[in-house]
C-alpha positions as a printed NumPy array, in Angstrom:
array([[-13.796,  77.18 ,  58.234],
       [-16.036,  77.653,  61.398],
       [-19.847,  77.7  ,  61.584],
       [-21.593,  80.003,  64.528],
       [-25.056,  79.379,  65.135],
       [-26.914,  81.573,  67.19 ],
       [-30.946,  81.372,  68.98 ],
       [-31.439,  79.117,  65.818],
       [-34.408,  76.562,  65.777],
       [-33.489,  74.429,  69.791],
       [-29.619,  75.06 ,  68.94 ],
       [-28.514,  78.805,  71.354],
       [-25.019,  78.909,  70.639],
       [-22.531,  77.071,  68.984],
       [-19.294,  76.601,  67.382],
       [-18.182,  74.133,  64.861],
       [-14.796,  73.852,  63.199],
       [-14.75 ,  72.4  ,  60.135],
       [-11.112,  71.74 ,  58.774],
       [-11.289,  68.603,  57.183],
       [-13.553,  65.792,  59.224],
       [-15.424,  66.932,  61.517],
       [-17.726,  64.286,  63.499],
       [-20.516,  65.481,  65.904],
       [-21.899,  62.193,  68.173],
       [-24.929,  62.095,  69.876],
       [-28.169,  60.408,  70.545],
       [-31.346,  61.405,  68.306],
       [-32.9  ,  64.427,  68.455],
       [-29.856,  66.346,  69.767],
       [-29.671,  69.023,  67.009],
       [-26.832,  67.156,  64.737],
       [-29.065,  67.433,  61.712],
       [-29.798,  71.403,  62.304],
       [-26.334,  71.776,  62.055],
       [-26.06 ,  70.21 ,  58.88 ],
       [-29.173,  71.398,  57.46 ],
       [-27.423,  75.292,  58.1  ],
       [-23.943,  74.531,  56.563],
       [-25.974,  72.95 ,  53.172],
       [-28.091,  75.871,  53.437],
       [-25.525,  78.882,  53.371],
       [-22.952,  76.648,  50.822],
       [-26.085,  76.097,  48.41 ],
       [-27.656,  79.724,  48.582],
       [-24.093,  81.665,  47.959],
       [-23.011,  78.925,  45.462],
       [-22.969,  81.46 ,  42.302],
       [-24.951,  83.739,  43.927],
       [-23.692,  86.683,  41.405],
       [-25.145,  84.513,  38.245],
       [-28.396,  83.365,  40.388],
       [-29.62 ,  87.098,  41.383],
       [-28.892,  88.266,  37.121],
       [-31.16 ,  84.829,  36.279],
       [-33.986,  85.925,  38.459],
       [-33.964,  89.415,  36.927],
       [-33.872,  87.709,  33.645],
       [-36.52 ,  85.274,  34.362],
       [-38.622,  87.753,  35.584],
       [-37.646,  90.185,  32.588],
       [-38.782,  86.81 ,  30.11 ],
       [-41.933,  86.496,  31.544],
       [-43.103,  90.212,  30.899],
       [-41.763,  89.702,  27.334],
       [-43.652,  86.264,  26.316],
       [-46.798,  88.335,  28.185],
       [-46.619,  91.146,  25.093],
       [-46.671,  88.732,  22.451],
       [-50.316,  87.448,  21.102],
       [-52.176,  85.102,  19.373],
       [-53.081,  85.91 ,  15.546],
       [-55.935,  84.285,  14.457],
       [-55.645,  84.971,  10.451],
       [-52.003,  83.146,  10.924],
       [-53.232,  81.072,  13.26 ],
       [-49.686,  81.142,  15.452],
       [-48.665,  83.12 ,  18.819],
       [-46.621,  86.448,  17.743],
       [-43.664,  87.183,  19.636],
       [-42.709,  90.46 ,  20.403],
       [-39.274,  89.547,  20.759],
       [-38.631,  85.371,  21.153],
       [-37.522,  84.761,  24.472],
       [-35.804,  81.506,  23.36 ],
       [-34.156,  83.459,  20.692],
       [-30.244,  85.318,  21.053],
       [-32.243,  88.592,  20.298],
       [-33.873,  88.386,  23.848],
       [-30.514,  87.993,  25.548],
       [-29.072,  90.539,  23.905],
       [-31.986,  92.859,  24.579],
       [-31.531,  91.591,  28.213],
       [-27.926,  92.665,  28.74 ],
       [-28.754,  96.314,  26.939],
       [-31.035,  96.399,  29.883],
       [-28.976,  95.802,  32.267],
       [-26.326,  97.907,  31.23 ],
       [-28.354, 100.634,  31.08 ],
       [-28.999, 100.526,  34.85 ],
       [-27.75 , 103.121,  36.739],
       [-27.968, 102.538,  40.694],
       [-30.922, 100.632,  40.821],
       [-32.675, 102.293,  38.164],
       [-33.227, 102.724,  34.661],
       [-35.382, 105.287,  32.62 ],
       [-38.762, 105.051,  30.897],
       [-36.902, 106.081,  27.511],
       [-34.26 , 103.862,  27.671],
       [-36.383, 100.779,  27.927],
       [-38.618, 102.016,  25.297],
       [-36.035, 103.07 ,  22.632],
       [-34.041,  99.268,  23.693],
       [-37.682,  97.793,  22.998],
       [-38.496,  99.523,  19.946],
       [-35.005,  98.221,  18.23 ],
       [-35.284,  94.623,  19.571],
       [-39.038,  94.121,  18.53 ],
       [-40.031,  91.607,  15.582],
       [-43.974,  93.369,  15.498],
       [-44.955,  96.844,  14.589],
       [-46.559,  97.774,  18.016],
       [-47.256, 101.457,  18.845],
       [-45.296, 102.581,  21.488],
       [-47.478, 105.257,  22.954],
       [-49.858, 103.088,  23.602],
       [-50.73 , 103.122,  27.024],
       [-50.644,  99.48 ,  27.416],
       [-46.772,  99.306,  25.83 ],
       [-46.584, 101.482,  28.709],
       [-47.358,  99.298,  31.961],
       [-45.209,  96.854,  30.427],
       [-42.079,  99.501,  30.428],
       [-43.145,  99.924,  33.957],
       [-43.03 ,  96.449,  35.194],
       [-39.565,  96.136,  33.489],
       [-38.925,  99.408,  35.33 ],
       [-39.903,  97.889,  38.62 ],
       [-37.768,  94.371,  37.922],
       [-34.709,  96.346,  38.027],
       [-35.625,  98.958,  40.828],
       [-35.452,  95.839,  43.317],
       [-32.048,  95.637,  44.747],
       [-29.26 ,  92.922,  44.596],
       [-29.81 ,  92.65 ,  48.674],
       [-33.748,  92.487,  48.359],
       [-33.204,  88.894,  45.918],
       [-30.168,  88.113,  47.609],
       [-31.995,  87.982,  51.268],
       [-35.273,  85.898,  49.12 ],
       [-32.894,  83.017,  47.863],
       [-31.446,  82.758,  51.318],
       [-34.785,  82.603,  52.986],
       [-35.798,  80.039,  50.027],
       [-33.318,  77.739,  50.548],
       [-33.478,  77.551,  54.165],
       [-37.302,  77.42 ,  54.118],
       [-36.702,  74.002,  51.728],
       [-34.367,  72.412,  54.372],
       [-35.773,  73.425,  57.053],
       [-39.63 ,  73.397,  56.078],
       [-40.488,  76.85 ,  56.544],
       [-40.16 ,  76.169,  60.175],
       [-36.4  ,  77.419,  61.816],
       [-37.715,  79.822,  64.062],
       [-36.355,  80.117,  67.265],
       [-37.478,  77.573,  69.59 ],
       [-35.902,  78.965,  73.088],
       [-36.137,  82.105,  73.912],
       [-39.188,  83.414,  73.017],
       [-38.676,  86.734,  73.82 ],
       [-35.813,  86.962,  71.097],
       [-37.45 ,  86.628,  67.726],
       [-33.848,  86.717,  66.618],
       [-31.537,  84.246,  65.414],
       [-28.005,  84.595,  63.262],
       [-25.267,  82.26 ,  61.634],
       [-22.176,  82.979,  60.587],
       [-19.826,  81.036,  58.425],
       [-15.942,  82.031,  58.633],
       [-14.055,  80.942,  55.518],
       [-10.299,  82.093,  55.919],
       [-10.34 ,  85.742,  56.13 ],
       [-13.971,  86.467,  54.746],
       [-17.269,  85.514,  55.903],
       [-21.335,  85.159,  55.678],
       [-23.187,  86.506,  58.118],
       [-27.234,  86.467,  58.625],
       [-29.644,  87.554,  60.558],
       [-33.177,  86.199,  60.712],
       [-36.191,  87.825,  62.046],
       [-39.267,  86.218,  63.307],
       [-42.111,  87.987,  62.358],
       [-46.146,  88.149,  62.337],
       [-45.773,  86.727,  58.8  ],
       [-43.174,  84.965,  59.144],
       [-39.28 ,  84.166,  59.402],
       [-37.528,  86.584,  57.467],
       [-34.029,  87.231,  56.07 ],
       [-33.704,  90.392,  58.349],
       [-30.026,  91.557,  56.978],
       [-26.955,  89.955,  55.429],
       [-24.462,  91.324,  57.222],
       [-21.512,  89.948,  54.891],
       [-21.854,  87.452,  52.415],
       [-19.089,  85.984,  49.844],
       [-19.748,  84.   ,  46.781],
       [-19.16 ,  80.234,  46.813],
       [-17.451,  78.771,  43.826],
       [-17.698,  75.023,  45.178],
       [-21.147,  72.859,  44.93 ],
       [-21.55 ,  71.001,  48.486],
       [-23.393,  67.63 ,  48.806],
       [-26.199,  66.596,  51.547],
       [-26.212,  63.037,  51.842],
       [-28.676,  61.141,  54.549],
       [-30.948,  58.556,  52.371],
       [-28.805,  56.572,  50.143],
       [-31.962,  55.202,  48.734],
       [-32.468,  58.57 ,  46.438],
       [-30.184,  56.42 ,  44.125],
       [-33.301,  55.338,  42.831],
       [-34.33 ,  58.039,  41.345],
       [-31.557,  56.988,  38.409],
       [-34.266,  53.936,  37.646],
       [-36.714,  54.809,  35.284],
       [-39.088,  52.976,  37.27 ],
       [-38.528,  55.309,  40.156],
       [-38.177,  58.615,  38.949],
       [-40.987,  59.871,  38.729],
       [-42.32 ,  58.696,  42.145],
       [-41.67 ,  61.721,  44.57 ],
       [-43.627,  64.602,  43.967],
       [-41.454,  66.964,  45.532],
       [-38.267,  66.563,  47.452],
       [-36.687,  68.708,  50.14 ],
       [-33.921,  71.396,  48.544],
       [-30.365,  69.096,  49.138],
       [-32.607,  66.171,  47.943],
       [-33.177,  68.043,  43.939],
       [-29.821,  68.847,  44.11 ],
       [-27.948,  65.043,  44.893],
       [-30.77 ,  63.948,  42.461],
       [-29.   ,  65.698,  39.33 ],
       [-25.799,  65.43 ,  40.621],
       [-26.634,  61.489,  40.18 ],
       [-28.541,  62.428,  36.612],
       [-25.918,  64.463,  34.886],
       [-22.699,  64.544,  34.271],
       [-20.652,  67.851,  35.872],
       [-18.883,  69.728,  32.843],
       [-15.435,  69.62 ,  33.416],
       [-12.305,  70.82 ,  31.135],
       [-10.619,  67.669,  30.028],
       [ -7.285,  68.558,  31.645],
       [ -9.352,  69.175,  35.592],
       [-10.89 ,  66.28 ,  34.5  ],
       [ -7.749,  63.593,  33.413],
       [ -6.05 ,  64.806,  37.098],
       [ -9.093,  64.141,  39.263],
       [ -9.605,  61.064,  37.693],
       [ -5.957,  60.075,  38.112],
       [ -6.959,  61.209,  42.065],
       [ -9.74 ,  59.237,  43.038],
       [ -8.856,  55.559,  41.021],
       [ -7.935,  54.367,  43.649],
       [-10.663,  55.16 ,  45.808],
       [-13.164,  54.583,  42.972],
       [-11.88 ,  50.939,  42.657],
       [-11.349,  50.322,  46.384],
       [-15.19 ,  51.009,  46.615],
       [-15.822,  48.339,  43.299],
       [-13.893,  46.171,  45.667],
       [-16.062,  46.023,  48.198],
       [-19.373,  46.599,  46.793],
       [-17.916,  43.727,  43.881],
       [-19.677,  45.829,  40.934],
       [-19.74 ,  49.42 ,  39.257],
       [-22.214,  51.315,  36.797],
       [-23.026,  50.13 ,  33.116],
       [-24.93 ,  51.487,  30.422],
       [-27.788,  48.433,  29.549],
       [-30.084,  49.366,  27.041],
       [-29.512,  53.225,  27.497],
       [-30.573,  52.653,  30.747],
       [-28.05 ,  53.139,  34.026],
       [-27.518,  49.31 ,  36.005],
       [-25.435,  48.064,  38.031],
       [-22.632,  45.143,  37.075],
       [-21.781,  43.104,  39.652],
       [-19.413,  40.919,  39.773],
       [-20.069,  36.939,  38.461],
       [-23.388,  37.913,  37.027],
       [-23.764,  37.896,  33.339],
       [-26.543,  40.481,  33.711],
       [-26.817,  43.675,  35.309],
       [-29.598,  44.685,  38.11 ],
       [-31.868,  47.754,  38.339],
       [-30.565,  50.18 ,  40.5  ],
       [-33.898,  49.889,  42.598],
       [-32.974,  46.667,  43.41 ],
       [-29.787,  46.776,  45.406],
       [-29.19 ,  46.367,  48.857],
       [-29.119,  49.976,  51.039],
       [-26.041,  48.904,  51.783],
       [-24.485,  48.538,  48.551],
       [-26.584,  51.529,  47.462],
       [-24.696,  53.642,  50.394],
       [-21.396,  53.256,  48.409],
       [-22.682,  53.108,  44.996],
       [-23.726,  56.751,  45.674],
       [-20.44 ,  57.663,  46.379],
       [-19.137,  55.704,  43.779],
       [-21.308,  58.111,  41.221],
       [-20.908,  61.121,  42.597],
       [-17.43 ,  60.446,  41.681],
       [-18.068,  59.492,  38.153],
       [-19.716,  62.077,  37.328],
       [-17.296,  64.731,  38.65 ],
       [-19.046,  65.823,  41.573],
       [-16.615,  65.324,  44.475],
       [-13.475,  67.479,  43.789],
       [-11.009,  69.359,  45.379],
       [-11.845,  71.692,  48.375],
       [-15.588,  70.498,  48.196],
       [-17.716,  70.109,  51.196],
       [-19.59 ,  67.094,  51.865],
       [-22.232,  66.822,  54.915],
       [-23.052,  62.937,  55.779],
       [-26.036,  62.636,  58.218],
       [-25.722,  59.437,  59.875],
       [-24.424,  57.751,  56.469],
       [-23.664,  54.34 ,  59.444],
       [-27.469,  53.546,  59.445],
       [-27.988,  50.721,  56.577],
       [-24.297,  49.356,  57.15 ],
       [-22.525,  46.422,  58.863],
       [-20.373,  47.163,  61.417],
       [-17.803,  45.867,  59.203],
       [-18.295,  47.943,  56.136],
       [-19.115,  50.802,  58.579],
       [-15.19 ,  50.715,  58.843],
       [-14.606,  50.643,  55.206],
       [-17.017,  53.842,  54.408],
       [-15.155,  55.885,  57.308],
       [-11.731,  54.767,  55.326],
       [-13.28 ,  55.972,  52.31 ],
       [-14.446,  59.077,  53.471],
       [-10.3  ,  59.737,  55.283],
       [ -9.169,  58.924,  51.838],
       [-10.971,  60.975,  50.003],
       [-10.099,  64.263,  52.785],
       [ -6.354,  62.909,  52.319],
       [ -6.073,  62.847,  48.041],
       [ -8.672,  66.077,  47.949],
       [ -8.672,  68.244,  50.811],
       [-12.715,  67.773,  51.366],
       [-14.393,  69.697,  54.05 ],
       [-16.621,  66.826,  55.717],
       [-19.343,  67.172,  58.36 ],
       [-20.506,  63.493,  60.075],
       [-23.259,  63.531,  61.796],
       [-23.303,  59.876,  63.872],
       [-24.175,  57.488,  66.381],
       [-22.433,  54.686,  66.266],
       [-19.137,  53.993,  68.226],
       [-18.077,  51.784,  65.3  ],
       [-18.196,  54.399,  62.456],
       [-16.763,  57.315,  64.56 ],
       [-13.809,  54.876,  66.311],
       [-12.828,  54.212,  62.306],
       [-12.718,  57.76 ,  61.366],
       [-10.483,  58.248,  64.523],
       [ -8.453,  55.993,  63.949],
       [ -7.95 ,  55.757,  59.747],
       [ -7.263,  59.776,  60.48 ],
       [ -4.238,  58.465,  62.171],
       [ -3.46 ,  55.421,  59.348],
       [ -3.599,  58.087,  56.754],
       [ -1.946,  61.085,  59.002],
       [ -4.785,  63.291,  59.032],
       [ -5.753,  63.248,  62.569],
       [ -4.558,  67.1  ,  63.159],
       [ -7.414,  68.347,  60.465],
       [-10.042,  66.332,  62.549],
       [-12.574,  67.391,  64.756],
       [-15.075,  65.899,  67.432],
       [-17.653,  67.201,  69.195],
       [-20.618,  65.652,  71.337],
       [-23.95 ,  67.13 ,  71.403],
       [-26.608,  66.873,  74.092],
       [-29.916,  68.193,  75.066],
       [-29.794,  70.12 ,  78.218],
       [-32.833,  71.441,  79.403],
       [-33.949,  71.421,  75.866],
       [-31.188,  73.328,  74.521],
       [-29.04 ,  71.78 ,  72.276],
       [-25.293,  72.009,  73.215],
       [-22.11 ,  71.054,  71.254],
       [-19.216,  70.188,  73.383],
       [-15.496,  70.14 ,  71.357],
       [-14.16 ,  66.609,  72.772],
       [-10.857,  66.722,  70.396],
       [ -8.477,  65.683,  73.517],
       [-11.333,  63.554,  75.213],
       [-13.146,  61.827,  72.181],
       [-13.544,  59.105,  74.989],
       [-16.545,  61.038,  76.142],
       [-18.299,  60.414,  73.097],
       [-17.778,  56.728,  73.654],
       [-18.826,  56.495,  77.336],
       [-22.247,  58.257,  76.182],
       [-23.098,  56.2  ,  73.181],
       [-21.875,  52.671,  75.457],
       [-24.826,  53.973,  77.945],
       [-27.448,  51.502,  75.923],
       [-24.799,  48.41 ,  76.322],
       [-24.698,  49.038,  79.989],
       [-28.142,  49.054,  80.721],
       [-28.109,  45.969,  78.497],
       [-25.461,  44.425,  80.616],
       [-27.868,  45.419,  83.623],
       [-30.506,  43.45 ,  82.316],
       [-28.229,  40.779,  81.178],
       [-27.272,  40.852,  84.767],
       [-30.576,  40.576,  86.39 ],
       [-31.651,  37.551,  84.434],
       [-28.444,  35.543,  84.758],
       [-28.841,  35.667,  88.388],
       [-32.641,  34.848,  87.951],
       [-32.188,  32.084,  85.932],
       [-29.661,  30.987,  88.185],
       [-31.789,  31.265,  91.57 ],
       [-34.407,  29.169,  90.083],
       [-31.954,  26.323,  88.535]])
């Protein structure tokens, strides 16, 4: 697949392939993040986006429902017009829907679908019975584009904290994206306006049957300690979502689920291995086991390092990571050793070899990208990976495909080690004037 990314945020134009690993190197603040911040973005708003737009109808549908229903004093309980935790409110719901034609559906119909559905003897000409018919009215006169272009804007407002504008060309208040998948594609535009960034027009849009995973703070891990969880108030969008990926088991058919598990044992116990430990159930509480300890630690307690592959290691347990999913790692180096730097980049080949992942790396260190380079070629993958190196020039952040000169990428993250050598230079020859 290939991401274009237009005016958007200090990024004017660029493509990225995406066939397997991609790596894009570069120094901070260089616009590697925004990149992966956009490919979360349009995987996680057109992930079921079919079943999410019916939901919001639903929801809103649910909420006019509950608001007819009353309290009775001489009973002394709340009575429901219809319960909306009951099977009689979903099937209400899909007589509703089914009885809208092009965007709309008539007065009658929602009062006759009412009137057979209700549990209370209300009188339907009243004139109050009558707003709510309108509101339902009005839930189903907005169009599939209309929530389609507000879950978009949602998402990216999460990652992006309601501030993606443009920040080049002021005169353009435009920006656009565009993902390529095969043959199809999604395709936005945003707008900036007086109130706002908008979702100006989806272009072309296809649904996304895969779940992709954001990972750039292995310490959310946490959050699986009781004596964590219930410390952030509110996390950023791809932040929820790893958090109940880590929570809950994905529901899987047993057959899906007996071949990716035959899949990934070897990974899963490579990454044991190293870390010397793997998740147990301690009390109905989730620990860790490691190795030569009789008993198991909090999760809060491990090292970020060991937390780093730990994540990975549940993720895979609980059926996240599967074939054809995409996986976005923003500088996942950080908290690591140079030397098990090497063995998370081996990790990460082997799991694009066994399971055909679509990874994005976002990184700066020589170490980690030099190991995906060259355990691409240990594992003969090196033709579905891709390199780029991004830069700031002028402001603008640029993305320059270095597949036949990945050397580039080296020569500009060495440029620290040289000026350290310069240094290293000057005060050898100090030290050596003055002895």
């Amino acid at each position: 697949m290939k991401l274009h990314i237009e005016n958007f945020a200090k990024i004017a134009n660029a493509d990225i392939e995406i066939n397997g690993i991609t790596v894009i190197a570069g120094e901070n603040n260089t616009g590697k993040s925004t990149v992966g911040k956009i490919l979360y973005s349009l995987f996680d708003s057109f992930y079921n986006i079919t079943s999410k737009i019916n939901l919001q109808r639903k929801y809103s549908v649910r909420s006019i429902i509950d608001d007819l229903g009353y309290y009775d004093p001489e009973k002394d309980d709340y009575n429901y017009f219809i319960d909306i935790h009951s099977d009689d409110f979903d099937d209400m719901y899909d007589t509703l829907l089914n009885s809208v034609k092009n965007n709309k559906i008539l007065a009658s119909d929602v009062q006759t679908i009412l009137k057979f559905y209700s549990h209370s003897n209300y009188d339907f000409d009243d004139e109050e019975i009558n707003d709510y018919i309108t509101r339902i009215i009005d839930v189903f006169s907005i169009t599939d584009d209309q929530i389609r272009r507000n879950l978009v804007l949602k998402t990216f407002n999460a990652e992006f904290n309601n501030d993606f504008y443009t920040k080049i060309d002021k005169k353009n208040n435009e920006s656009s994206v565009r993902l390529n998948i095969k043959s199809q594609s999604i395709d936005l535009n945003f707008a900036q306006t007086s109130s706002g960034t908008i979702v100006e027009q989806i272009n072309r849009f296809l649904p996304i049957s895969s779940q992709v995973i954001y990972l750039d703070n292995p310490g959310i891990i946490d959050q699986l300690d009781s004596r964590f969880r219930f410390r952030i108030v509110r996390n950023s969008n791809h932040e929820d979502n790893l958090i109940r990926k880590l929570q809950i088991e994905n529901q899987q058919n047993v057959v899906d689920e007996t071949m990716m598990q035959h899949k990934i044992k070897v990974i899963k116990d490579k990454i044991t291995e190293i870390i010397h430990g793997s998740f147990v159930v301690d009390n109905k509480k989730l620990k860790f086991k490691e190795e030569g300890f009789e008993s198991a630690h909090v999760i809060g307690n491990l090292s970020t390092g060991v937390k780093s592959f730990a994540v990975l290691l549940r993720l895979l347990d609980n059926g996240y990571i599967n074939e054809n999913s995409c996986i976005i790692l923003d500088e996942p180096e950080v908290h690591l050793h140079p030397k098990w730097q090497l063995k998370y980049a081996e990790l990460l080949v082997m799991l694009q070899e066994q399971l055909d992942l679509h990874v994005l790396i976002n990184s700066h260190s020589p170490y980690f990208i030099s190991a995906i380079e060259e355990y691409s070629k240990e594992y003969n993958i090196q033709d579905k990976c891709n390199y780029y190196l991004a830069d700031l020039k002028s402001n603008v952040a640029c993305f320059k495909n270095v597949n036949k000169s990945t050397g580039e990428i080296y020569d500009k993250l060495a440029e620290p080690f040289d000026e350290l050598d310069r240094l290293m230079s000057k005060h050898n020859k100090l030290n050596g004037e003055i002895f």
